[in-house]
XYZ file of C-alpha atoms in Angstrom:
654
model
C 171.098 -53.136 94.434
C 171.511 -55.500 91.468
C 171.307 -54.810 87.712
C 169.751 -56.818 84.883
C 171.234 -56.032 81.466
C 171.232 -58.101 78.249
C 170.149 -61.234 80.128
C 172.898 -60.953 82.755
C 172.384 -60.364 86.480
C 175.115 -58.472 88.311
C 175.401 -57.606 92.000
C 176.271 -53.949 92.526
C 176.411 -53.427 96.282
C 174.834 -51.136 98.832
C 174.276 -47.403 98.194
C 173.339 -44.277 100.087
C 170.526 -42.254 98.510
C 172.995 -39.697 97.117
C 175.276 -42.351 95.564
C 172.245 -44.239 94.217
C 170.976 -41.115 92.429
C 174.437 -40.420 90.986
C 174.715 -44.047 89.768
C 171.257 -43.949 88.107
C 171.993 -40.611 86.419
C 175.266 -42.040 85.053
C 173.808 -45.357 83.792
C 170.373 -44.001 82.675
C 168.535 -47.385 83.001
C 165.097 -48.013 81.496
C 163.623 -49.178 84.816
C 164.431 -48.738 88.499
C 162.496 -51.563 90.214
C 161.518 -51.549 93.894
C 159.166 -53.706 95.938
C 157.589 -50.730 97.775
C 158.057 -47.002 97.161
C 157.225 -46.314 100.819
C 160.797 -47.422 101.658
C 162.000 -44.143 100.126
C 159.910 -42.240 102.693
C 160.034 -38.450 102.468
C 162.750 -38.661 99.771
C 160.345 -40.207 97.226
C 159.522 -36.932 95.404
C 163.178 -35.884 95.436
C 164.157 -39.288 94.036
C 161.543 -39.081 91.229
C 162.664 -35.559 90.258
C 166.275 -36.759 90.038
C 165.538 -39.629 87.621
C 166.865 -38.967 84.096
C 164.344 -38.670 81.219
C 163.170 -42.097 80.043
C 163.864 -43.876 83.340
C 160.798 -45.357 85.072
C 160.380 -46.083 88.781
C 158.396 -49.345 89.015
C 156.736 -50.864 92.074
C 156.755 -54.525 91.066
C 154.361 -55.680 93.821
C 151.409 -53.751 92.319
C 149.607 -50.516 93.016
C 148.742 -49.490 96.618
C 145.881 -51.467 98.105
C 146.349 -54.350 95.641
C 149.966 -55.338 96.365
C 151.205 -58.933 96.350
C 154.320 -60.478 97.835
C 157.518 -60.843 95.822
C 157.474 -64.607 96.418
C 153.957 -65.099 94.957
C 154.828 -63.000 91.922
C 158.112 -64.872 91.427
C 156.283 -68.210 91.553
C 153.655 -67.004 89.040
C 156.340 -65.945 86.564
C 158.650 -68.944 87.054
C 161.452 -67.172 88.955
C 163.363 -69.274 91.493
C 163.983 -67.550 94.812
C 166.449 -68.117 97.620
C 166.542 -66.642 101.099
C 163.507 -64.331 101.310
C 165.240 -62.252 104.009
C 168.343 -61.558 101.887
C 168.073 -57.942 100.535
C 170.102 -58.869 97.450
C 167.665 -61.699 96.759
C 164.741 -59.245 96.980
C 166.533 -56.824 94.647
C 167.196 -59.682 92.178
C 163.537 -60.770 92.156
C 162.381 -57.159 91.696
C 164.716 -56.696 88.720
C 163.666 -59.972 87.049
C 159.960 -59.244 87.536
C 160.356 -55.742 86.030
C 162.235 -57.260 83.065
C 159.141 -59.397 82.413
C 156.863 -56.350 82.431
C 155.463 -56.980 85.914
C 154.580 -54.025 88.112
C 153.210 -50.506 88.022
C 155.095 -47.390 86.946
C 155.043 -44.655 89.603
C 153.811 -41.437 88.008
C 154.849 -38.255 89.831
C 154.396 -35.840 86.951
C 151.519 -34.873 84.714
C 151.945 -35.217 80.973
C 152.412 -31.442 81.011
C 155.553 -29.289 81.045
C 156.012 -25.592 81.865
C 158.590 -23.887 79.619
C 159.597 -20.405 80.816
C 161.567 -17.993 78.604
C 162.984 -14.960 80.477
C 165.948 -12.589 80.415
C 169.156 -14.136 81.703
C 170.547 -11.306 83.821
C 169.501 -7.985 85.360
C 169.607 -4.888 83.127
C 171.012 -2.712 85.883
C 170.845 1.076 86.006
C 172.154 3.407 83.321
C 171.361 5.723 80.479
C 171.023 5.235 76.757
C 173.315 2.206 76.568
C 171.306 0.358 79.212
C 168.061 1.199 77.374
C 169.485 -0.217 74.146
C 170.680 -3.346 75.978
C 167.257 -3.843 77.597
C 165.479 -3.528 74.227
C 167.970 -5.971 72.683
C 167.331 -8.576 75.419
C 163.545 -8.208 75.060
C 163.897 -8.759 71.298
C 165.996 -11.881 71.978
C 163.320 -13.200 74.367
C 160.659 -12.568 71.691
C 162.727 -14.404 69.050
C 163.289 -17.394 71.365
C 159.537 -17.577 72.184
C 158.714 -17.521 68.462
C 161.312 -20.246 67.796
C 159.878 -22.559 70.497
C 156.317 -21.840 69.317
C 157.274 -22.746 65.733
C 158.959 -25.999 66.840
C 155.939 -27.082 68.894
C 153.567 -26.345 65.998
C 155.721 -28.285 63.526
C 155.879 -31.221 65.975
C 152.057 -31.012 66.342
C 152.308 -30.775 70.146
C 149.393 -28.894 71.801
C 150.276 -25.961 74.087
C 149.059 -22.690 75.633
C 151.197 -19.526 75.662
C 151.197 -16.459 77.930
C 153.470 -13.482 77.172
C 154.395 -10.115 78.705
C 155.212 -7.423 76.138
C 157.967 -4.842 76.748
C 159.924 -2.389 74.539
C 158.409 -3.774 71.299
C 159.628 -7.211 72.411
C 158.796 -9.665 75.210
C 159.906 -9.564 78.840
C 158.641 -13.111 79.466
C 156.995 -16.051 77.727
C 155.475 -19.079 79.469
C 154.369 -22.212 77.595
C 152.119 -24.907 79.110
C 152.975 -27.849 76.841
C 150.705 -30.893 76.907
C 153.466 -33.462 76.488
C 155.906 -35.399 78.678
C 159.556 -34.511 79.229
C 160.578 -37.411 77.005
C 158.550 -36.061 74.073
C 160.287 -32.673 74.364
C 163.784 -34.197 74.501
C 165.806 -32.781 71.617
C 162.974 -30.400 70.697
C 163.447 -27.743 73.397
C 166.728 -27.388 75.286
C 167.162 -25.490 78.563
C 169.440 -22.429 78.436
C 171.264 -20.804 81.349
C 173.857 -18.071 81.810
C 173.254 -15.957 78.683
C 171.029 -13.015 77.847
C 168.055 -15.388 77.581
C 167.128 -18.257 79.908
C 164.906 -21.226 79.010
C 163.704 -23.334 81.945
C 161.757 -26.604 81.594
C 159.690 -27.625 84.612
C 157.492 -30.757 84.654
C 154.127 -30.351 86.385
C 153.974 -32.525 89.492
C 150.849 -34.492 90.347
C 149.032 -33.717 93.579
C 148.936 -37.477 94.247
C 151.148 -40.223 92.873
C 149.702 -42.282 90.047
C 150.332 -45.902 89.118
C 150.178 -47.267 85.542
C 150.705 -50.947 84.593
C 153.792 -51.773 82.563
C 151.877 -54.291 80.411
C 148.522 -53.717 78.811
C 147.403 -57.248 79.765
C 147.589 -56.298 83.443
C 145.238 -53.357 82.963
C 142.929 -55.456 80.766
C 142.742 -58.198 83.357
C 142.114 -55.916 86.330
C 139.805 -53.253 84.916
C 136.830 -52.980 82.585
C 137.827 -52.482 78.942
C 136.185 -49.509 77.256
C 136.170 -47.547 74.003
C 136.609 -43.797 74.633
C 135.665 -40.962 72.286
C 137.254 -37.529 72.880
C 136.296 -34.116 71.477
C 139.169 -31.719 72.367
C 138.925 -27.952 72.599
C 138.201 -25.270 75.188
C 135.384 -27.551 76.322
C 136.469 -31.219 76.299
C 133.855 -33.889 75.597
C 134.411 -37.494 76.779
C 132.252 -40.538 76.036
C 132.938 -44.168 77.010
C 131.180 -47.354 75.865
C 131.966 -50.972 76.727
C 132.811 -53.721 74.255
C 129.118 -54.635 73.991
C 128.179 -51.135 72.749
C 126.637 -49.930 76.042
C 127.265 -46.377 77.201
C 129.434 -46.261 80.343
C 130.092 -42.533 80.802
C 129.279 -39.199 79.144
C 130.943 -35.977 80.300
C 131.981 -32.495 79.123
C 134.009 -29.876 81.000
C 135.519 -26.480 80.167
C 139.328 -25.961 80.392
C 139.982 -29.604 81.294
C 143.770 -30.323 81.415
C 145.345 -33.472 79.989
C 146.061 -34.898 83.425
C 142.440 -34.473 84.518
C 141.226 -36.178 81.306
C 143.637 -39.040 81.995
C 142.379 -39.464 85.579
C 138.722 -39.252 84.558
C 139.132 -42.041 82.001
C 141.225 -44.157 84.413
C 138.439 -44.089 86.992
C 135.961 -45.483 84.416
C 138.083 -48.336 83.114
C 140.966 -49.215 80.812
C 140.598 -47.769 77.282
C 141.571 -50.172 74.518
C 140.559 -47.694 71.784
C 140.721 -43.878 71.837
C 138.505 -42.441 69.074
C 138.096 -39.050 67.409
C 135.494 -37.728 64.965
C 137.906 -35.748 62.766
C 140.657 -36.704 60.354
C 143.566 -36.260 60.902
C 143.479 -36.861 64.665
C 144.175 -33.826 66.919
C 147.439 -33.894 68.874
C 145.475 -33.829 72.146
C 143.734 -37.124 71.283
C 146.974 -38.735 70.082
C 148.542 -37.773 73.405
C 145.787 -39.490 75.406
C 146.040 -42.627 73.229
C 149.822 -42.808 73.753
C 149.403 -42.326 77.509
C 147.088 -45.362 77.741
C 148.978 -47.339 75.044
C 145.590 -47.715 73.377
C 144.683 -48.107 69.693
C 143.839 -44.790 68.000
C 140.691 -44.764 65.844
C 140.508 -42.053 63.162
C 137.665 -42.054 60.582
C 138.612 -42.051 56.905
C 137.122 -38.544 56.719
C 135.732 -36.217 59.383
C 132.228 -37.167 60.483
C 129.480 -34.823 59.284
C 126.894 -33.447 61.697
C 124.125 -35.451 59.960
C 126.107 -38.665 60.398
C 126.723 -37.914 64.102
C 123.026 -37.284 64.703
C 122.178 -40.538 62.904
C 124.585 -42.474 65.166
C 122.987 -40.950 68.283
C 119.518 -41.865 66.991
C 120.694 -45.475 66.664
C 121.777 -45.360 70.307
C 118.477 -43.740 71.330
C 120.099 -41.145 73.597
C 120.122 -37.375 73.953
C 123.209 -35.371 75.005
C 123.722 -32.100 76.859
C 125.903 -30.357 74.267
C 127.710 -30.732 70.947
C 130.959 -31.811 72.659
C 129.305 -34.865 74.226
C 127.614 -35.597 70.876
C 130.936 -35.507 68.989
C 132.730 -37.667 71.572
C 129.909 -40.270 71.697
C 129.663 -40.380 67.888
C 133.418 -41.020 67.652
C 133.303 -43.839 70.244
C 130.251 -45.501 68.672
C 131.735 -45.202 65.171
C 134.858 -47.009 66.437
C 132.665 -49.699 68.020
C 130.735 -50.235 64.756
C 134.040 -50.601 62.894
C 135.142 -53.550 65.101
C 131.655 -54.955 65.859
C 131.899 -57.815 63.271
C 135.212 -58.911 64.800
C 133.742 -58.771 68.339
C 130.732 -60.876 67.261
C 133.099 -63.418 65.695
C 135.055 -63.576 68.998
C 131.815 -64.148 70.950
C 130.930 -67.064 68.660
C 134.352 -68.700 69.160
C 134.245 -68.200 72.923
C 130.837 -69.895 73.131
C 132.303 -72.899 71.345
C 135.282 -72.979 73.742
C 133.200 -72.340 76.887
C 134.988 -69.079 77.733
C 132.057 -66.679 77.544
C 132.785 -65.378 81.065
C 136.136 -64.059 79.830
C 134.671 -62.420 76.727
C 135.628 -58.872 77.728
C 139.232 -59.796 78.511
C 139.732 -61.822 75.300
C 138.236 -59.016 73.155
C 140.545 -56.470 74.762
C 143.609 -58.628 74.106
C 142.603 -59.105 70.447
C 142.153 -55.336 70.027
C 145.555 -54.827 71.696
C 147.187 -56.884 68.914
C 146.999 -60.558 69.895
C 145.319 -63.030 67.578
C 142.277 -64.864 68.928
C 144.135 -68.118 69.671
C 146.876 -66.366 71.665
C 144.332 -64.326 73.627
C 142.291 -67.419 74.536
C 145.460 -69.281 75.527
C 146.654 -66.466 77.800
C 143.305 -66.239 79.569
C 143.113 -70.031 80.014
C 146.652 -70.300 81.397
C 146.045 -67.403 83.785
C 142.885 -69.033 85.133
C 144.657 -72.366 85.604
C 147.498 -70.706 87.539
C 144.988 -69.031 89.831
C 143.293 -72.364 90.491
C 146.640 -74.061 91.189
C 147.611 -71.307 93.641
C 144.342 -71.797 95.540
C 145.002 -75.513 96.001
C 146.964 -76.503 99.132
C 150.374 -77.930 98.214
C 150.735 -81.579 99.220
C 154.009 -82.626 100.794
C 153.883 -86.145 99.467
C 151.881 -87.071 96.417
C 152.221 -89.902 93.947
C 152.744 -89.113 90.305
C 149.417 -88.602 88.462
C 149.504 -88.438 84.631
C 145.853 -87.476 84.276
C 146.452 -83.689 84.408
C 149.061 -84.000 81.666
C 146.796 -86.091 79.482
C 143.989 -83.612 80.064
C 146.352 -80.806 79.139
C 147.364 -82.634 75.951
C 143.713 -83.105 74.956
C 143.021 -79.424 75.603
C 145.980 -78.433 73.453
C 144.842 -80.757 70.667
C 141.359 -79.241 70.753
C 142.882 -75.760 70.767
C 145.106 -76.623 67.814
C 142.102 -77.947 65.911
C 140.181 -74.788 66.827
C 143.059 -72.592 65.724
C 143.415 -74.462 62.444
C 139.717 -73.916 61.659
C 139.975 -70.309 62.701
C 143.093 -69.919 60.562
C 141.289 -71.346 57.544
C 138.320 -69.057 58.086
C 140.603 -66.083 58.474
C 142.355 -66.974 55.239
C 138.998 -66.977 53.461
C 138.117 -63.661 55.063
C 141.473 -62.218 53.989
C 140.925 -63.476 50.431
C 137.484 -61.841 50.288
C 138.832 -58.646 51.806
C 141.633 -58.517 49.257
C 139.099 -58.861 46.455
C 136.992 -56.112 48.016
C 140.069 -53.920 48.452
C 141.066 -54.442 44.815
C 137.559 -53.591 43.621
C 137.416 -50.513 45.836
C 140.894 -49.395 44.763
C 139.867 -49.591 41.104
C 136.675 -47.724 41.919
C 138.642 -45.088 43.838
C 141.101 -44.752 40.937
C 138.233 -44.193 38.483
C 136.598 -41.783 40.877
C 139.894 -39.921 41.427
C 140.389 -39.578 37.670
C 136.862 -38.232 37.245
C 137.330 -35.836 40.155
C 140.676 -34.730 38.747
C 139.127 -33.944 35.350
C 136.247 -32.123 37.029
C 138.650 -30.099 39.179
C 140.751 -29.207 36.132
C 137.640 -28.045 34.260
C 136.492 -26.001 37.222
C 139.941 -24.464 37.647
C 140.130 -23.630 33.952
C 136.656 -22.080 34.079
C 137.546 -20.090 37.197
C 140.736 -18.834 35.516
C 138.767 -17.736 32.444
C 136.147 -15.993 34.587
C 138.887 -14.158 36.509
C 140.574 -13.216 33.211
C 137.285 -11.876 31.838
C 136.736 -9.826 34.998
C 140.247 -8.352 34.734
C 139.786 -7.511 31.044
C 136.365 -5.941 31.676
C 137.882 -3.795 34.408
C 140.741 -2.763 32.118
C 138.226 -1.992 29.351
C 136.159 0.234 31.646
C 139.283 2.057 32.776
C 140.458 2.474 29.159
C 137.070 3.841 28.080
C 137.145 6.345 30.944
C 140.659 7.472 29.951
C 139.656 7.749 26.270
C 136.584 9.796 27.173
C 138.609 12.153 29.365
C 141.352 12.514 26.741
C 138.741 13.208 24.044
C 137.315 16.047 26.075
C 140.809 17.367 26.748
C 141.685 17.089 23.049
C 138.661 19.157 22.039
C 139.575 21.764 24.612
C 143.224 21.830 23.488
C 142.180 22.232 19.867
C 140.013 25.197 20.825
C 142.889 26.673 22.814
C 145.297 26.210 19.857
C 142.889 27.909 17.485
C 142.501 30.820 19.858
C 146.259 31.070 20.423
C 147.065 30.910 16.675
C 144.578 33.683 16.002
C 146.315 35.769 18.635
C 143.118 36.200 20.610
C 144.420 34.219 23.625
C 147.310 34.577 26.048
C 149.043 31.347 27.206
C 149.527 31.073 30.959
C 152.394 29.427 32.786
C 150.863 27.057 35.332
C 152.249 26.664 38.876
C 150.760 24.057 41.199
C 151.703 26.094 44.285
C 153.321 29.477 44.826
C 156.682 28.352 46.223
C 160.383 28.704 45.501
C 160.653 25.087 44.317
C 157.799 25.537 41.856
C 159.365 28.769 40.526
C 162.653 26.909 39.950
C 160.777 24.162 38.090
C 159.020 26.657 35.755
C 162.269 28.471 35.029
C 164.040 25.168 34.361
C 161.350 23.666 32.109
C 159.817 26.592 30.154
C 161.575 29.705 31.431
C 160.168 32.760 33.193
C 160.402 36.078 31.353
C 159.340 39.630 31.945
C 155.744 40.144 30.891
C 154.635 36.529 31.522
C 151.246 35.841 33.061
C 151.229 33.168 35.801
C 148.374 30.834 36.732
C 148.685 29.510 40.315
C 146.416 26.643 41.386
C 146.953 26.916 45.152
C 148.776 30.052 46.425
C 148.176 29.263 50.104
C 151.361 29.458 52.192
C 153.142 32.016 49.988
C 154.924 34.880 51.768
C 156.226 38.386 51.295
C 159.621 37.321 49.915
C 158.261 35.316 46.995
C 155.840 38.141 46.150
C 158.771 40.604 45.990
C 160.621 38.094 43.750
C 157.712 38.063 41.277
C 157.658 41.885 41.231
C 161.393 41.959 40.588
C 161.062 39.470 37.690
C 158.579 41.786 35.998
C 155.592 39.425 35.940
C 152.727 41.148 34.176
C 149.828 39.534 36.067
C 148.922 36.607 38.357
C 145.754 34.523 38.101
C 144.844 32.073 40.918
C 142.182 29.454 41.546
C 142.086 30.310 45.254
C 142.525 33.734 46.942
C 146.035 35.030 47.569
C 147.290 35.491 51.157
C 146.881 39.065 52.418
C 150.611 39.649 52.790
C 151.129 38.756 49.086
C 148.236 40.977 48.026
C 149.767 43.935 49.860
C 153.142 43.526 48.097
C 151.532 43.088 44.641
C 149.161 46.042 45.221
C 152.022 48.278 46.268
C 153.982 47.290 43.129
C 150.898 47.693 40.862
C 151.175 44.025 39.747
C 147.618 42.921 38.818
C 146.178 39.744 40.335
C 142.872 38.011 39.583
C 140.981 34.784 40.265
C 140.206 32.282 37.495
C 136.480 32.938 37.908
C 136.965 36.642 37.070
C 138.725 35.915 33.757
C 137.193 32.563 32.637
C 140.500 30.646 32.368
C 140.461 27.532 30.210
C 142.839 24.809 31.519
C 143.777 21.248 30.504
C 146.307 19.569 32.831
C 149.499 21.704 32.588
C 148.147 24.085 29.909
C 145.959 27.160 30.432
C 144.914 30.181 28.316
C 142.814 33.266 28.763
C 141.286 35.529 26.111
C 143.634 38.392 25.360
C 140.897 41.001 25.156
C 139.450 39.918 28.517
C 142.886 39.956 30.169
C 143.907 43.363 28.747
C 140.605 44.904 29.708
C 140.810 43.454 33.253
C 144.402 44.682 33.692
C 143.536 48.143 32.374
C 140.479 48.451 34.622
C 142.348 47.206 37.682
C 145.318 49.548 37.141
C 142.956 52.492 36.503
C 141.078 51.678 39.711
C 144.335 51.459 41.635
C 145.496 54.858 40.179
C 142.263 56.495 41.271
C 142.645 54.940 44.698
C 146.233 56.207 44.817
C 145.157 59.775 43.822
C 142.440 59.709 46.452
C 144.947 58.563 49.046
C 147.400 61.354 47.986
C 144.637 63.960 48.198
C 143.584 62.701 51.581
C 147.182 62.773 52.684
C 147.637 66.409 51.490
C 144.442 67.558 53.206
C 145.593 65.812 56.357
C 148.945 67.661 56.195
C 147.236 71.047 55.637
C 144.878 70.423 58.551
C 147.748 69.419 60.752
C 149.678 72.607 59.739
C 146.673 74.822 60.410
C 146.174 73.356 63.865
C 149.866 73.673 64.669
C 149.922 77.339 63.444
C 146.903 78.233 65.551
C 148.591 76.762 68.603
C 151.756 78.773 67.875
C 149.871 82.113 67.524
C 147.948 81.421 70.714
C 151.185 80.735 72.562
C 152.803 84.030 71.310
C 149.723 86.073 72.265
C 149.805 84.587 75.749
C 153.502 85.432 76.116
C 152.983 89.089 74.990
C 150.126 89.528 77.459
C 152.211 88.189 80.306
C 155.093 90.588 79.305
C 152.776 93.589 79.280
C 151.546 92.729 82.749
C 155.085 92.366 84.017
C 156.142 95.795 82.634
C 153.201 97.475 84.232
C 154.112 96.033 87.613
C 157.680 97.183 87.243
C 156.546 100.798 86.293
C 154.644 101.199 89.543
């Protein structure tokens, strides 16, 4: 093993697998470079799992099936090599190639992470204390799940959550987070040994993946495409090439991030990932970061009419709305860069590089200017041609290639100067357009602001009017009710002043608490007449209390319980219903006409006296009848005894 750090190469020595892993975990390098991952054998997965976050395992010779020798790669990138059979020499070349961005990163994990939140230790057996402890732990698990959920939402990281409820808390929570381990670093920390455990497990791929370290490698080797994505339960994917032709159109339900990544990789290399909504969903941003592609977001979310218009321009029908949204996003992104692509085509025709149009366009989209992109493609082609030529052992010096190279560079410089001048003019025009549009937007914003303020003021006034109208209706209803009550009270006062009415003391219910309230507020004296609204639930004791207090009469809205009636009847305390006496009541005040009350009391007491006399007479007759029957039985018994005595004496005389 050798290390390359800050431009210095240092020989480290030979390591066992265990010591190598310990060394990597201690140093936390950016890249671990190797010429072939097959040399790790069955320990490859174990080695990948042991790498610290942020450290990449890179196979510098290329992805499987397309590998090249270290020597050919070193020659292409200007690295001098020594003994090809020296393992330290191979390690040095691998490190230098990786430092130049050569090679493919070995991907063992999906861009998905499982985060499990569970209790930290067993509850054990026990009584109340164990139950309280179990509930406390489940509440802690619930709080930790809510905390992680809040952090993921604030970081705008997509996820799915499954929970198991227990004891008004949670026994378990499992997140499937659509992000890499590096993205979660510092956001979610694992926890062990306490009441709550948090475990973070990356999702392993079924098969290893390989991603180029540099975007140019992917651009050179695979077809460049523009991809539109519509995320959701059903994911829509659309891909078009840099000439605006549709390459792929697909939609699938419950499609994970890793599957989306593989589907797009099989089509080509995306230089632009597009969405139809603004701002871009986290799912789409994740895919764009994974491919290191440009993210296209429209200034405002595309309307359905605009999407349909874009599809009509393409002259294609789709299977569902998800494919429509994805294709509209991709085509909108293509239309945005179409003028630039047409300009590139024109320049490439002048330079005779039309065969490399796709590659040059992809490099320009990736961030290179047109001159740099054309230069890279030209140099790469020349190196390939030089490699194909057989090296000559002895050859005389020939200046023609150098002169040809100088002429090419002069033409390229002239081309770049013209392109630079044109670009300056384009920038000048664009700045003027931007200034005009900014002024227009400012005027429009001011007009919108005034319109919004007027609408808000109008809405506030309408709401205020509605509130006042409601208050007015309520006030009118209260005034109307109080007016009726006032008329009734005036009538009651007139009747009471004239002495033709008896005021009643009103009880809401017939209970001890209500009796205490009446005595406390207005007093309860002998001879008072009570008016009870709801006597239900009263018992024998409270009825005896009323008799003892000397209440003259009781009037109720609802019938008295039978047990109360019996006590009042026995004590000759009159009781009536409000319907019998025509009670007039307003809230806590009630009166009854004196003449009506006196007459009702007199009639009721007279009826009770007659009933009592009838009961006494019936009782006396019953006693006389019982005495007569008893006397007849006694005489019969004596007669029977005398007859038996006479018979006995006669027998004794014989």
